[in-house]
mmCIF file with all atom_site columns, C-alpha atoms in Angstrom:
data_model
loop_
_atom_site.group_PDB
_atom_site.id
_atom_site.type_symbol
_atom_site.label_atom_id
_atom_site.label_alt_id
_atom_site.label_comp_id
_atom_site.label_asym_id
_atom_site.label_entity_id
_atom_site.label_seq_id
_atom_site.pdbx_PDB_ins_code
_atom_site.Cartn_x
_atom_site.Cartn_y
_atom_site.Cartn_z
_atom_site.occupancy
_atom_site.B_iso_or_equiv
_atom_site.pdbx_formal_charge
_atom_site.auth_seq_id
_atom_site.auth_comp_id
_atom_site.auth_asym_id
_atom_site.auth_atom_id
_atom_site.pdbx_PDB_model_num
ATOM 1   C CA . UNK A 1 1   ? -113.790 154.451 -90.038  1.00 89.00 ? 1   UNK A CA 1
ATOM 2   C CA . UNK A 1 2   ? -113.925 158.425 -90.484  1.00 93.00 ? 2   UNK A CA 1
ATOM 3   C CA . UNK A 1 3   ? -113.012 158.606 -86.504  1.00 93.00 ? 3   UNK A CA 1
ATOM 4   C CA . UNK A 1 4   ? -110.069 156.518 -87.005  1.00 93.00 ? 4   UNK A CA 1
ATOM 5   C CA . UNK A 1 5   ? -109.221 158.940 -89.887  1.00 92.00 ? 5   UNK A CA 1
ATOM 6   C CA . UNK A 1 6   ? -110.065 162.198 -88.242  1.00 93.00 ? 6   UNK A CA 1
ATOM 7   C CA . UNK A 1 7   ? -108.106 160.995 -85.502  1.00 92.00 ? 7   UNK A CA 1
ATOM 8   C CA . UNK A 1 8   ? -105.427 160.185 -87.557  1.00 90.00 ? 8   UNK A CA 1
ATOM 9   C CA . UNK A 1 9   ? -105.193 163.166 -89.818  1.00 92.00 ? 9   UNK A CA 1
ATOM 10  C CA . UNK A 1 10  ? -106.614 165.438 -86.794  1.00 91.00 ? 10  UNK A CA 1
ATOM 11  C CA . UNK A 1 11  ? -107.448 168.774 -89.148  1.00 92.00 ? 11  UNK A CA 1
ATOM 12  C CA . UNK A 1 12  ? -107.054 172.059 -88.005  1.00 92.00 ? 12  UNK A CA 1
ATOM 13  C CA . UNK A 1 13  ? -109.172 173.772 -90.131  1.00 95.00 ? 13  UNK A CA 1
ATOM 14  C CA . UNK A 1 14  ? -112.826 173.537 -91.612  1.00 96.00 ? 14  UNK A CA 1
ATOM 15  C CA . UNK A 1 15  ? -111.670 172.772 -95.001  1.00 97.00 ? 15  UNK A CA 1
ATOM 16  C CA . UNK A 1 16  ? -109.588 170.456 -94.271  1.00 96.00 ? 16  UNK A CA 1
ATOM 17  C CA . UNK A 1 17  ? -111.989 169.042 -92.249  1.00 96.00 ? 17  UNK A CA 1
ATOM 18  C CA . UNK A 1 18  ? -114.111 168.988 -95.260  1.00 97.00 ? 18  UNK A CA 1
ATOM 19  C CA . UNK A 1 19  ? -111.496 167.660 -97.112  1.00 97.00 ? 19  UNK A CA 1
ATOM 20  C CA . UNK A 1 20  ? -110.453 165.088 -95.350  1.00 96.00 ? 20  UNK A CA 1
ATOM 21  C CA . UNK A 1 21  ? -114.249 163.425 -94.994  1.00 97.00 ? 21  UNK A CA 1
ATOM 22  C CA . UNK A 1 22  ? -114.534 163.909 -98.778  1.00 97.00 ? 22  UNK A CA 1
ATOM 23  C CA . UNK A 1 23  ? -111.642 161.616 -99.079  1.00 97.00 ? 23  UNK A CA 1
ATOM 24  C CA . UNK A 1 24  ? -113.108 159.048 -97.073  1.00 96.00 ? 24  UNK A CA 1
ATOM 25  C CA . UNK A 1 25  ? -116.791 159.039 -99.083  1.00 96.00 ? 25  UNK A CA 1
ATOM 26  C CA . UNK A 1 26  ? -114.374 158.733 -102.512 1.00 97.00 ? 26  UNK A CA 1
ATOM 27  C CA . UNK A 1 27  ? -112.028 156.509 -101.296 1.00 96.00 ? 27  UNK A CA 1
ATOM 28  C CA . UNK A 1 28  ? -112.554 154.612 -98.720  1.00 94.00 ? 28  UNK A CA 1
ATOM 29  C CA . UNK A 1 29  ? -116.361 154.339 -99.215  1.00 96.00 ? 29  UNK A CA 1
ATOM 30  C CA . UNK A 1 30  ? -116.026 154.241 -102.799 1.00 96.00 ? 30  UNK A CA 1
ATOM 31  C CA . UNK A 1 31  ? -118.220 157.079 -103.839 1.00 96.00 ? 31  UNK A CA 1
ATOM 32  C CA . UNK A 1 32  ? -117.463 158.415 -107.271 1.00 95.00 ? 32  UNK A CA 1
ATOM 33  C CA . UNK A 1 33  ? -119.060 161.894 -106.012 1.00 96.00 ? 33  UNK A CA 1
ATOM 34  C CA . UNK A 1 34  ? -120.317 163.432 -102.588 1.00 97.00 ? 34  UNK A CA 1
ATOM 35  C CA . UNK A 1 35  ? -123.020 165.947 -101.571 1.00 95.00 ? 35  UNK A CA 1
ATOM 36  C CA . UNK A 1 36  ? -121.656 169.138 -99.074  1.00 94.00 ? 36  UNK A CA 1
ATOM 37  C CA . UNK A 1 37  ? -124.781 168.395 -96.903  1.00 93.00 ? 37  UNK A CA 1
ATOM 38  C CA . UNK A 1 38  ? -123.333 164.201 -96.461  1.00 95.00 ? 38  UNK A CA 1
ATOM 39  C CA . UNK A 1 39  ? -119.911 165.666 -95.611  1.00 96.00 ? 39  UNK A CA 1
ATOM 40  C CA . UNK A 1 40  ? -121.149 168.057 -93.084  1.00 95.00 ? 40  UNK A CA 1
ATOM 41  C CA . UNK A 1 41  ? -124.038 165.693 -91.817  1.00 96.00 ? 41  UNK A CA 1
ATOM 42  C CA . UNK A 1 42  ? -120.897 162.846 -91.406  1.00 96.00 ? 42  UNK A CA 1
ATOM 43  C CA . UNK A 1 43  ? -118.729 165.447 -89.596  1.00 96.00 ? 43  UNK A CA 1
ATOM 44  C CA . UNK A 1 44  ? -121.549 166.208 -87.274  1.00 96.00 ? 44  UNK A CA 1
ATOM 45  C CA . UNK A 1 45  ? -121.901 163.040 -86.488  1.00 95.00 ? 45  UNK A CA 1
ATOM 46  C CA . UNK A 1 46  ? -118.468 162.737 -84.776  1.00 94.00 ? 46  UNK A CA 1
ATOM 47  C CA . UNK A 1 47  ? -119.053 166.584 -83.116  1.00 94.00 ? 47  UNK A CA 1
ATOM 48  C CA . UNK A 1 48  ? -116.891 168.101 -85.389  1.00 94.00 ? 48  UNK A CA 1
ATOM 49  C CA . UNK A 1 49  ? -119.487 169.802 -88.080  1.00 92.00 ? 49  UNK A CA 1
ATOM 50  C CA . UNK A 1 50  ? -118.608 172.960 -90.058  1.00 94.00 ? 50  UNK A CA 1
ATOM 51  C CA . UNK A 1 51  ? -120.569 176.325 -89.776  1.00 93.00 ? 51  UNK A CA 1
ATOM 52  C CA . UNK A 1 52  ? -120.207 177.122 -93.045  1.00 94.00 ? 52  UNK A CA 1
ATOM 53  C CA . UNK A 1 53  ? -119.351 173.745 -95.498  1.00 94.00 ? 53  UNK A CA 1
ATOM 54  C CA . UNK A 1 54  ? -120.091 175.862 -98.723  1.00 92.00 ? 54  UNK A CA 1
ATOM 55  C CA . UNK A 1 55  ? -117.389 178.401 -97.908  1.00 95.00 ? 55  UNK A CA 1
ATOM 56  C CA . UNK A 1 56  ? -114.989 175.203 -96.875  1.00 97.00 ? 56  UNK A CA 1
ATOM 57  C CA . UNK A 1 57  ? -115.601 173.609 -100.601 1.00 97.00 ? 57  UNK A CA 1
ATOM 58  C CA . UNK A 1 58  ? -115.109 177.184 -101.466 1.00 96.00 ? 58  UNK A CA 1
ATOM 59  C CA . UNK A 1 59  ? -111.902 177.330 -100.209 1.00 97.00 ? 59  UNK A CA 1
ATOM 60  C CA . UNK A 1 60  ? -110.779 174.103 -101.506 1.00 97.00 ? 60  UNK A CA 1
ATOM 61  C CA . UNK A 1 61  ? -111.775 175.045 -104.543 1.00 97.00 ? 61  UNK A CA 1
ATOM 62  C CA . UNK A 1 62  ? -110.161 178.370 -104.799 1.00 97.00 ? 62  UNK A CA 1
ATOM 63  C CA . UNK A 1 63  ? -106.865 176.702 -103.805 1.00 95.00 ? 63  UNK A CA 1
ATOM 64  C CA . UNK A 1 64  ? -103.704 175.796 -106.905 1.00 95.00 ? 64  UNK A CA 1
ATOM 65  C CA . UNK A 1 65  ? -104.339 172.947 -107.887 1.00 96.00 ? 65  UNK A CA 1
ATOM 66  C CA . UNK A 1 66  ? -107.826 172.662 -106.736 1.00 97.00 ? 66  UNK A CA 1
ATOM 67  C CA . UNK A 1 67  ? -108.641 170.326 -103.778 1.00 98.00 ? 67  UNK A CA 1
ATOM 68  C CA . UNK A 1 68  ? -112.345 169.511 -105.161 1.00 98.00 ? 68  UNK A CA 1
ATOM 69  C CA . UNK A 1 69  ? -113.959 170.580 -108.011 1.00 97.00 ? 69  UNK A CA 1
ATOM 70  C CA . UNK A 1 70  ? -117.804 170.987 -108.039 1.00 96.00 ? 70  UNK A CA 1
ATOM 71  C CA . UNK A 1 71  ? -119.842 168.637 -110.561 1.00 96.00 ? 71  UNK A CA 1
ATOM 72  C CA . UNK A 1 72  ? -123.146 169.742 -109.899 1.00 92.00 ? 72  UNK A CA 1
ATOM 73  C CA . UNK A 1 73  ? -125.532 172.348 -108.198 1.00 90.00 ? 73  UNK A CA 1
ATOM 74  C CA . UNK A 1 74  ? -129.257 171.002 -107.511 1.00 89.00 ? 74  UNK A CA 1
ATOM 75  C CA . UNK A 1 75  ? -131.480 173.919 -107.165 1.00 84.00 ? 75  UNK A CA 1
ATOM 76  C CA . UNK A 1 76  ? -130.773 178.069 -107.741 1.00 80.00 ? 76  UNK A CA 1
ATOM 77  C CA . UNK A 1 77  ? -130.635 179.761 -104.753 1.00 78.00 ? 77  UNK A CA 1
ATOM 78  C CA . UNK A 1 78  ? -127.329 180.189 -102.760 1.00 70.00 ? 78  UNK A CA 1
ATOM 79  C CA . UNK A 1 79  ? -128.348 177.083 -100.195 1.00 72.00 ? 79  UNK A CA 1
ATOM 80  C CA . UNK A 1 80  ? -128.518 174.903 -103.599 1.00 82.00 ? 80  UNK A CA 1
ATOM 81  C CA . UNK A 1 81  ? -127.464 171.207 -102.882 1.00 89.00 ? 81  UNK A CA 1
ATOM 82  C CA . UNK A 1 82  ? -124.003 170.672 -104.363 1.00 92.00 ? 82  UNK A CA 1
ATOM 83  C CA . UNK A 1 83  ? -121.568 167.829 -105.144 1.00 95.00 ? 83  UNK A CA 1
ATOM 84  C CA . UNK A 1 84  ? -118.141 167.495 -105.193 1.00 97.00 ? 84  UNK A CA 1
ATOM 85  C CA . UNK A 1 85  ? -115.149 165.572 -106.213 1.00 97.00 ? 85  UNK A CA 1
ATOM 86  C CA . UNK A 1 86  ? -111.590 165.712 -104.778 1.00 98.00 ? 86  UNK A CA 1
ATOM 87  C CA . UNK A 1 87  ? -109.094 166.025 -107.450 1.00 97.00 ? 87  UNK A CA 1
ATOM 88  C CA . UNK A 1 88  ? -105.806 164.399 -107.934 1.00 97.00 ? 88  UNK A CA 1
ATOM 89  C CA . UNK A 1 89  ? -104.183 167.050 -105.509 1.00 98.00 ? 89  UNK A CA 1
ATOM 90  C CA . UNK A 1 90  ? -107.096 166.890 -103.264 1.00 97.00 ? 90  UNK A CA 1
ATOM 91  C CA . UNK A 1 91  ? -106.065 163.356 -102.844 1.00 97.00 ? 91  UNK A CA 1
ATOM 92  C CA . UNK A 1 92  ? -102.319 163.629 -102.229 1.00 96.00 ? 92  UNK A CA 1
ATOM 93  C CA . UNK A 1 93  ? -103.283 166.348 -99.807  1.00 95.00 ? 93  UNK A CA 1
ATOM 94  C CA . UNK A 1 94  ? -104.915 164.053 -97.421  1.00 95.00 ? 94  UNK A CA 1
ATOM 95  C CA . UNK A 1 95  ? -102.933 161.523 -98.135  1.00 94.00 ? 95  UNK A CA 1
ATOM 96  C CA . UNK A 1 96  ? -99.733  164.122 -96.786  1.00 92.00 ? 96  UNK A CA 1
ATOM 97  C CA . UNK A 1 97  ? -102.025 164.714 -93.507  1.00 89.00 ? 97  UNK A CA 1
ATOM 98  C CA . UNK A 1 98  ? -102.247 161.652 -92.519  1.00 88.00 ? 98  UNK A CA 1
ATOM 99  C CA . UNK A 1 99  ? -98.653  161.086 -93.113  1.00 85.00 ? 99  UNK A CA 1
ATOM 100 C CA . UNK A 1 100 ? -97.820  163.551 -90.741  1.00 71.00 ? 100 UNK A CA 1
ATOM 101 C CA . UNK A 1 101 ? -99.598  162.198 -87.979  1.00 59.00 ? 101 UNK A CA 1
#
């Protein structure tokens, strides 16, 4: 479960934290997409939330290769619900946390 994989991988930072539960909605869940609000709500869940999960997609985002890329933005204001994808390098990034653990 995400525990097992938090535990596993045991991120240091909030976007990898991000990251890492983004992985588990697309590939261990099988979600072809995920909300920022399911991510954080998920993290939360196992005391580990973000204070900020925009500026942690942000991040992953702003990163070469990107981590995620966005697909969508419900709404206009700056608290607009958005959803993500992890790329190909978002995957293998994970995939090299847990590996290290």
């Amino acid at each position: 479960d995400l525990a097992e994989l938090h535990a596993a991988a045991s991120p240091s930072t909030d976007a990898d934290r991000a990251l890492l539960a983004g992985y588990w909605f697309q590939f261990v869940q099988g979600e072809s997409e995920f909300g920022a609000q399911a991510i954080n709500s998920a993290l939360k869940n196992l005391g580990h939330g973000v204070s900020n999960i925009t500026s942690a997609f942000e991040t992953l985002k702003a990163q070469k290769p990107a981590l995620v890329m966005q697909l969508k933005k419900a709404g206009t204001s700056k608290q607009a619900r958005k959803t993500y994808k992890l790329t190909a390098a978002g995957k293998n990034a994970v995939e090299l946390l847990i590996g290290q653990h």
